PDB file of C-alpha atoms in Angstrom:
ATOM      1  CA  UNK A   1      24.517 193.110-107.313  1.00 53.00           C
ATOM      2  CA  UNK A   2      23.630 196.618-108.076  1.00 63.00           C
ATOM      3  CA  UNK A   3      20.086 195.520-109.719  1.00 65.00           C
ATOM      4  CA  UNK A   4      17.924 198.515-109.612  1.00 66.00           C
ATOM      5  CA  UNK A   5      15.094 198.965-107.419  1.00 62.00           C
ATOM      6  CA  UNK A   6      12.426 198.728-110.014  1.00 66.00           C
ATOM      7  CA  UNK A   7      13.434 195.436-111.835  1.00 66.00           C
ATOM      8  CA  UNK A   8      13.691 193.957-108.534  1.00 59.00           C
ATOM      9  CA  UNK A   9      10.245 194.793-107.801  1.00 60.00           C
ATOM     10  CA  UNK A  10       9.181 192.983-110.567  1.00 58.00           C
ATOM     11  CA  UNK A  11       9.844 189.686-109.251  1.00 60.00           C
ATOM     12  CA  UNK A  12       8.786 190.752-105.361  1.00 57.00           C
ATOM     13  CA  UNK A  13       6.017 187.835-105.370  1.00 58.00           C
ATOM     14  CA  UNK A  14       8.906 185.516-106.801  1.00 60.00           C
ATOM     15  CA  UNK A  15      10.852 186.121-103.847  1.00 59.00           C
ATOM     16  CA  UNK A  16       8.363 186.418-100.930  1.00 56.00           C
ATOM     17  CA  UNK A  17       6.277 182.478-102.557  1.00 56.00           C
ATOM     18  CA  UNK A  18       9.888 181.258-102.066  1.00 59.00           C
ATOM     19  CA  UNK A  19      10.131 179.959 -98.582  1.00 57.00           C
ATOM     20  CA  UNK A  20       6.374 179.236 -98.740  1.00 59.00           C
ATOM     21  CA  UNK A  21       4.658 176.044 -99.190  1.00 61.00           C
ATOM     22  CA  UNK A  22       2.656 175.598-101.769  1.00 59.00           C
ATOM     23  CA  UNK A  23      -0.693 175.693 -98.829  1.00 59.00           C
ATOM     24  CA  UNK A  24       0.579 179.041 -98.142  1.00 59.00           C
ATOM     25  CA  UNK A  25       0.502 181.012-101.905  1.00 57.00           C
ATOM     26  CA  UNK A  26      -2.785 182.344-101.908  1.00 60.00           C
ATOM     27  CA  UNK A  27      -2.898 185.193-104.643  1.00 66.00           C
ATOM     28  CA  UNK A  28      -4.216 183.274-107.856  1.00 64.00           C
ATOM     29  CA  UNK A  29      -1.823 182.997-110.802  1.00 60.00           C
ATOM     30  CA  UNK A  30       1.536 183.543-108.740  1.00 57.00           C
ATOM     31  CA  UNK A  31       2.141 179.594-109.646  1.00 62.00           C
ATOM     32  CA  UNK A  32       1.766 180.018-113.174  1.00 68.00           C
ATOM     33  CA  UNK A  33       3.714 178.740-115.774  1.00 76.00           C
ATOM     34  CA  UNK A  34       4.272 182.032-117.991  1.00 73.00           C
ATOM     35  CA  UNK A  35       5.847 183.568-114.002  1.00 72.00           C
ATOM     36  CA  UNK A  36       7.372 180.344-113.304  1.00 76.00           C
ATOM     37  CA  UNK A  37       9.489 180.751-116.907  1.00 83.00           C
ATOM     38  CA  UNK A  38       9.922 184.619-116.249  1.00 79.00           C
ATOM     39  CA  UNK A  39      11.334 183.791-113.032  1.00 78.00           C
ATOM     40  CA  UNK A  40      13.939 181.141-114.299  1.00 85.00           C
ATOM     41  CA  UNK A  41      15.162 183.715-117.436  1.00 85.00           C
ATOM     42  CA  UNK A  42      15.534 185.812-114.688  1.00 82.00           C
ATOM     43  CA  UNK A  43      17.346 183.607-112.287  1.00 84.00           C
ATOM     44  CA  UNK A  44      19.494 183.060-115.578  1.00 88.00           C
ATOM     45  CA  UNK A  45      20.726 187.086-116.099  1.00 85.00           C
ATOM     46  CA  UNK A  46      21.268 187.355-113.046  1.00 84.00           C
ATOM     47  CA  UNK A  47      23.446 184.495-112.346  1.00 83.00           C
ATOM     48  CA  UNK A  48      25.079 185.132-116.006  1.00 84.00           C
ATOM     49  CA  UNK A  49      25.501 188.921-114.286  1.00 85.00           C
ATOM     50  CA  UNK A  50      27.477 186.793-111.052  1.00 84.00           C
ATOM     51  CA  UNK A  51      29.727 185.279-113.295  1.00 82.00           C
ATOM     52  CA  UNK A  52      30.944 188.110-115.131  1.00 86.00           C
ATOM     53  CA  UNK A  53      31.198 190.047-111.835  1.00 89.00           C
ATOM     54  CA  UNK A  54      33.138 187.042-110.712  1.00 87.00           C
ATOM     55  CA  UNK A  55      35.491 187.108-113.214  1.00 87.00           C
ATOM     56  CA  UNK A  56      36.216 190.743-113.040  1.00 91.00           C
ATOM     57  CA  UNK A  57      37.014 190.855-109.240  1.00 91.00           C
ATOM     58  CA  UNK A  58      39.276 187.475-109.534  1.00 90.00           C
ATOM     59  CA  UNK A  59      41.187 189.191-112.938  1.00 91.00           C
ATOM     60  CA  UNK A  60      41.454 191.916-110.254  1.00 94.00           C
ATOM     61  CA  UNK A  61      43.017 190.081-107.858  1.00 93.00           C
ATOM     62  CA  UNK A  62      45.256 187.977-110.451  1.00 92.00           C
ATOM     63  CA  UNK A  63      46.405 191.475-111.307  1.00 93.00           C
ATOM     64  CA  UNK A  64      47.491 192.094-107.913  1.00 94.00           C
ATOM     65  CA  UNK A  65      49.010 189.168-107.548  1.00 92.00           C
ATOM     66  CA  UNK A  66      51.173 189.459-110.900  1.00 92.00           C
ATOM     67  CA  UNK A  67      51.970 192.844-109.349  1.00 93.00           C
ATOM     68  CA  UNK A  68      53.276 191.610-106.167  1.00 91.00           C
ATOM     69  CA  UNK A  69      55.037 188.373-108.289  1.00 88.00           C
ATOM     70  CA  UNK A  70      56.923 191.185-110.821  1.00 88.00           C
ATOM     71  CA  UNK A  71      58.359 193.105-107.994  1.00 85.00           C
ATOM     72  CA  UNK A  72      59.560 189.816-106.160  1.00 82.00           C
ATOM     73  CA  UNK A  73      61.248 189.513-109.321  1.00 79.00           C
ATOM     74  CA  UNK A  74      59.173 185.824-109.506  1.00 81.00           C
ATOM     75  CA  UNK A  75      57.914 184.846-113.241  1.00 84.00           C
ATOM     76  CA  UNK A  76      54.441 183.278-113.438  1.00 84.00           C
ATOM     77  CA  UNK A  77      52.353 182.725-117.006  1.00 86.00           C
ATOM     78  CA  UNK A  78      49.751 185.041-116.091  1.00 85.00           C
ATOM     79  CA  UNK A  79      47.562 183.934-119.516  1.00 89.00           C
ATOM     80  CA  UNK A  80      47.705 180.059-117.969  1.00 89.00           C
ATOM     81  CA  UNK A  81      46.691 181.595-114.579  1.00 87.00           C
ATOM     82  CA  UNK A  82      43.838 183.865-115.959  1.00 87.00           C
ATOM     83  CA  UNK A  83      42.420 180.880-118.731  1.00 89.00           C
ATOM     84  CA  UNK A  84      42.222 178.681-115.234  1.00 88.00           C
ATOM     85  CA  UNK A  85      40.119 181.233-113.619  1.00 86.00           C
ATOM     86  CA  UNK A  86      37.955 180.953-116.507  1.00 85.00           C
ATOM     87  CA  UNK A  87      37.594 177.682-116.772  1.00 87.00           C
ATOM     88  CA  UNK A  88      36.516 177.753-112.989  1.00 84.00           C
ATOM     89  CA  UNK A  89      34.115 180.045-112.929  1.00 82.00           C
ATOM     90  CA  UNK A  90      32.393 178.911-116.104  1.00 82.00           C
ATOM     91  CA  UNK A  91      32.546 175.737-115.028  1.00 84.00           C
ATOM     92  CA  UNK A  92      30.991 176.299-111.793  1.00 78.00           C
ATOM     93  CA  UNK A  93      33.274 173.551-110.269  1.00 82.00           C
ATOM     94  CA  UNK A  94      33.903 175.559-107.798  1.00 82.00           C
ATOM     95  CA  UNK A  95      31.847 177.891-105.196  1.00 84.00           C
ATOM     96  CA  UNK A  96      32.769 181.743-105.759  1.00 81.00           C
ATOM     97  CA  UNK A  97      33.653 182.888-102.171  1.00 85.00           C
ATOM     98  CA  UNK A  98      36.077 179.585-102.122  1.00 89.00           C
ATOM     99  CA  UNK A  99      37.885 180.926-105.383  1.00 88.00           C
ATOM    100  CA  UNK A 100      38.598 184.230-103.952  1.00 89.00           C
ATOM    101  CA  UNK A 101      39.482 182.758-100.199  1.00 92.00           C
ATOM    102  CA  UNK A 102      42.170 180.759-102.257  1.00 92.00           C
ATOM    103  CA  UNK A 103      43.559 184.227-104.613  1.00 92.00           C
ATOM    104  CA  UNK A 104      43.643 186.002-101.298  1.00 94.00           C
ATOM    105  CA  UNK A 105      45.414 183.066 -99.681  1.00 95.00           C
ATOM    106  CA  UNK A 106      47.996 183.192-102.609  1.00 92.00           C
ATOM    107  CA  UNK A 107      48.418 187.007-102.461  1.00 93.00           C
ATOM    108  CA  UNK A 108      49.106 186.436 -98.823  1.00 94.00           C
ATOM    109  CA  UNK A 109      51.665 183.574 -99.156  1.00 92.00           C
ATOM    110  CA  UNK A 110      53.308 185.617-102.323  1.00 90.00           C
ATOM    111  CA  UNK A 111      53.474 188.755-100.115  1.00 91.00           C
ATOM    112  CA  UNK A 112      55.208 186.472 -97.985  1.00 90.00           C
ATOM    113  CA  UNK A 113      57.601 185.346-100.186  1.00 85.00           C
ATOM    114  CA  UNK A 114      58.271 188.772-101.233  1.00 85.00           C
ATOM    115  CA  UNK A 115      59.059 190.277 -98.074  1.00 86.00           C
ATOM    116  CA  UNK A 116      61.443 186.881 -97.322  1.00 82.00           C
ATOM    117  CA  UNK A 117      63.439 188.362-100.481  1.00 83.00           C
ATOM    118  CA  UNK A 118      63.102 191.787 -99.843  1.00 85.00           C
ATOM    119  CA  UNK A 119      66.701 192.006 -98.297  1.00 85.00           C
ATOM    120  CA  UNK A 120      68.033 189.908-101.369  1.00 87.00           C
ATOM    121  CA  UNK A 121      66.318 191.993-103.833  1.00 84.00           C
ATOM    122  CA  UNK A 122      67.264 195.622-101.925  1.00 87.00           C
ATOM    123  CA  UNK A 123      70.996 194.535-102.283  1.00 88.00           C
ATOM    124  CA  UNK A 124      70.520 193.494-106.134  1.00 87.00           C
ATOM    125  CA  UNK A 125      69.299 196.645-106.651  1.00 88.00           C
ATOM    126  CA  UNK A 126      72.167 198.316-104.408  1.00 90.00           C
ATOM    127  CA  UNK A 127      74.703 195.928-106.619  1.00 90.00           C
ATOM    128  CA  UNK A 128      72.980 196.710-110.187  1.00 91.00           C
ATOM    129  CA  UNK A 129      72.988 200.616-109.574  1.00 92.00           C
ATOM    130  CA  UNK A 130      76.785 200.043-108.528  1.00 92.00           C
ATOM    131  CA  UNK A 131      77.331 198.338-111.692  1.00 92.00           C
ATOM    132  CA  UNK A 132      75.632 201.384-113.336  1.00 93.00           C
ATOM    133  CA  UNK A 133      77.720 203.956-111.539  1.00 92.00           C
ATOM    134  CA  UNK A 134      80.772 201.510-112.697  1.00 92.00           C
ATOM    135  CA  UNK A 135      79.805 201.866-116.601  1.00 93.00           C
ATOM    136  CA  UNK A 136      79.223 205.997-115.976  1.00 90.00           C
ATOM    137  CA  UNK A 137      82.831 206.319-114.374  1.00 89.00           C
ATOM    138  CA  UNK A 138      84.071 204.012-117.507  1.00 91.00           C
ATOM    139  CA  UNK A 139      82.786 206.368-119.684  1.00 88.00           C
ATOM    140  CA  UNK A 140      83.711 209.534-117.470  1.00 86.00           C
ATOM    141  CA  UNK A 141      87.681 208.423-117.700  1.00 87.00           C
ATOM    142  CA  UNK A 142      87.655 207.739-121.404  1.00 87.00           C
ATOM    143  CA  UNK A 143      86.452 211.626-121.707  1.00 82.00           C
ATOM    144  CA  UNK A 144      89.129 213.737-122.576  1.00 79.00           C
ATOM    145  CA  UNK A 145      87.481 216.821-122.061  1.00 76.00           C
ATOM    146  CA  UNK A 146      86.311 215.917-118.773  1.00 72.00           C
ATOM    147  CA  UNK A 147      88.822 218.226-117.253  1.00 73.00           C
ATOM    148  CA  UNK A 148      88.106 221.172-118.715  1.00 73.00           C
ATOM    149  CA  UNK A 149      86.662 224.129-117.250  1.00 71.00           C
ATOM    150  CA  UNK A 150      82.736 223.679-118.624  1.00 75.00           C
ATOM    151  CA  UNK A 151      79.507 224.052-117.382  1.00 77.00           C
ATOM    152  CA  UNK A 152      78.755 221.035-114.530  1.00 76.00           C
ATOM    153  CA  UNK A 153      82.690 220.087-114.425  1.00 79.00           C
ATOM    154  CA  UNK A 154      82.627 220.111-110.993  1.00 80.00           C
ATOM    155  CA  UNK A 155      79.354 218.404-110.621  1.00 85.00           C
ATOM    156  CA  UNK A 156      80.664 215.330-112.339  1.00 82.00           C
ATOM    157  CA  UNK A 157      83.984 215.118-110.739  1.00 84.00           C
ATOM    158  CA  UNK A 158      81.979 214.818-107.129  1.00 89.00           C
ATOM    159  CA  UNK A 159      80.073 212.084-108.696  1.00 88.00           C
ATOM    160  CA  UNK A 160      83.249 210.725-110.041  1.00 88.00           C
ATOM    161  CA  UNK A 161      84.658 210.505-106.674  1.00 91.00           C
ATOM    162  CA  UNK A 162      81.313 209.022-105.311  1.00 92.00           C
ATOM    163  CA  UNK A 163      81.276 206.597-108.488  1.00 91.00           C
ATOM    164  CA  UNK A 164      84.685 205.259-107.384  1.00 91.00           C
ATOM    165  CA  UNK A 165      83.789 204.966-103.967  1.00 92.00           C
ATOM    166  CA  UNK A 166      80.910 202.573-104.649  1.00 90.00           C
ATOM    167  CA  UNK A 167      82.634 201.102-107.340  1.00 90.00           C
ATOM    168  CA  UNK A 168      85.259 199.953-104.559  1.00 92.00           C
ATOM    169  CA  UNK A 169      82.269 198.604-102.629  1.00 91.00           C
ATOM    170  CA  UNK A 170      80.931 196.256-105.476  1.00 90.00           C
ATOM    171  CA  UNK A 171      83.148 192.974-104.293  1.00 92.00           C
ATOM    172  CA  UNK A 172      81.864 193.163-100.570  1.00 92.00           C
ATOM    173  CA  UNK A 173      78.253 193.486-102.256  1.00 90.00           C
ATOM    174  CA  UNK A 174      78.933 190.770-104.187  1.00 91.00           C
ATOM    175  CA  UNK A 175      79.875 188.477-101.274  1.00 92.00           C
ATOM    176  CA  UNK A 176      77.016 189.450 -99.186  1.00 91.00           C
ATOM    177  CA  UNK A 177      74.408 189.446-101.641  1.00 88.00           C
ATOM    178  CA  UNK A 178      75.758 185.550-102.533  1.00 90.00           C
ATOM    179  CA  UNK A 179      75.843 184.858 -98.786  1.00 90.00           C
ATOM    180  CA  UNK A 180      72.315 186.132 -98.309  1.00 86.00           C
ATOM    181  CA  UNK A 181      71.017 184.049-101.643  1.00 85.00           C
ATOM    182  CA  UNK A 182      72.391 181.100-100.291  1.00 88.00           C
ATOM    183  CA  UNK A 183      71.027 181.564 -96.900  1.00 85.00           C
ATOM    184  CA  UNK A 184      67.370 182.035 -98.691  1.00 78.00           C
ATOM    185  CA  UNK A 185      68.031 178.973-100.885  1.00 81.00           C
ATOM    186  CA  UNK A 186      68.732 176.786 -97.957  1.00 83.00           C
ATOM    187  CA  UNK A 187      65.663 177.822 -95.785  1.00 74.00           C
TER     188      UNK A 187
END
């Protein structure tokens, strides 16, 4: 966990009198109470150290899953979602690998989910931007001057004519993009 060399070697005849039984420490004083307490303050950073760590890569990964969620167009209550992590970690309840298995297992199934909708959402976007070009072309008719010989005239009279184009397109996007919605909602 990134602990420098030197406070790790500070504790080397911690770690090597672990796995030893208590016939096998031979160096006088390496049972005594004053290392024994230095040992478990230590054991205490470092797992305090763990848990923020923890908490930090699993925020990380909550953010990437709130990512993938807000382009799916899927609301979640990401301060519910991030107080539960919390709670988890602090708690201890539960063992750190298994809490990140499970975030990666929901990215997974909400990446998923995403790409199920990804033809859904493409056409909403296709529909909305037709809607937009709908509102511009409004506006464009309602402009008097729009005839007139001015700078970009001619510019906006091709979009025009693209404008109504799509604009004529907007019913069969509407059909589809309900056929397609009801097709997801029924799988």
């Amino acid at each position: 966990m990134d602990t420098p060399q030197e406070e790790r070697k500070l504790f080397d005849h911690v770690t090597c009198n672990i796995s030893a039984s208590v016939d096998e420490v031979t160096i006088p004083g390496s049972l005594a109470l004053d290392l024994i307490e230095q040992a478990e303050v230590e054991v205490e950073r470092l797992d305090q150290l763990k848990a923020s760590r923890m908490k930090e890569i699993a925020f990380k990964k909550q953010s990437e899953l709130e990512e993938i969620f807000a382009h799916a167009h899927i609301e979640i209550d990401s301060d519910v979602a991030r107080e539960k992590i919390l709670a988890l970690i602090d708690s201890g309840d539960i063992e750190p690998t298994e809490l990140l298995a499970d975030m990666d297992n929901q990215i997974a199934k909400a990446k998923e989910e995403a790409l199920s909708q990804k033809d859904i959402l493409d056409k909403v976007e296709k529909w909305m931007s037709a809607c937009e070009e709908e509102s511009w072309l409004e506006d464009y008719n309602r402009d008097e001057n729009r005839y007139n010989a001015s700078r970009g005239a001619h510019l906006n009279l091709k979009r025009a004519e693209k404008a109504r184009i799509l604009v004529n397109k907007i019913p069969a996007l509407v059909e589809t993009l309900v056929a397609k919605t009801r097709a997801w909602e029924d799988s």
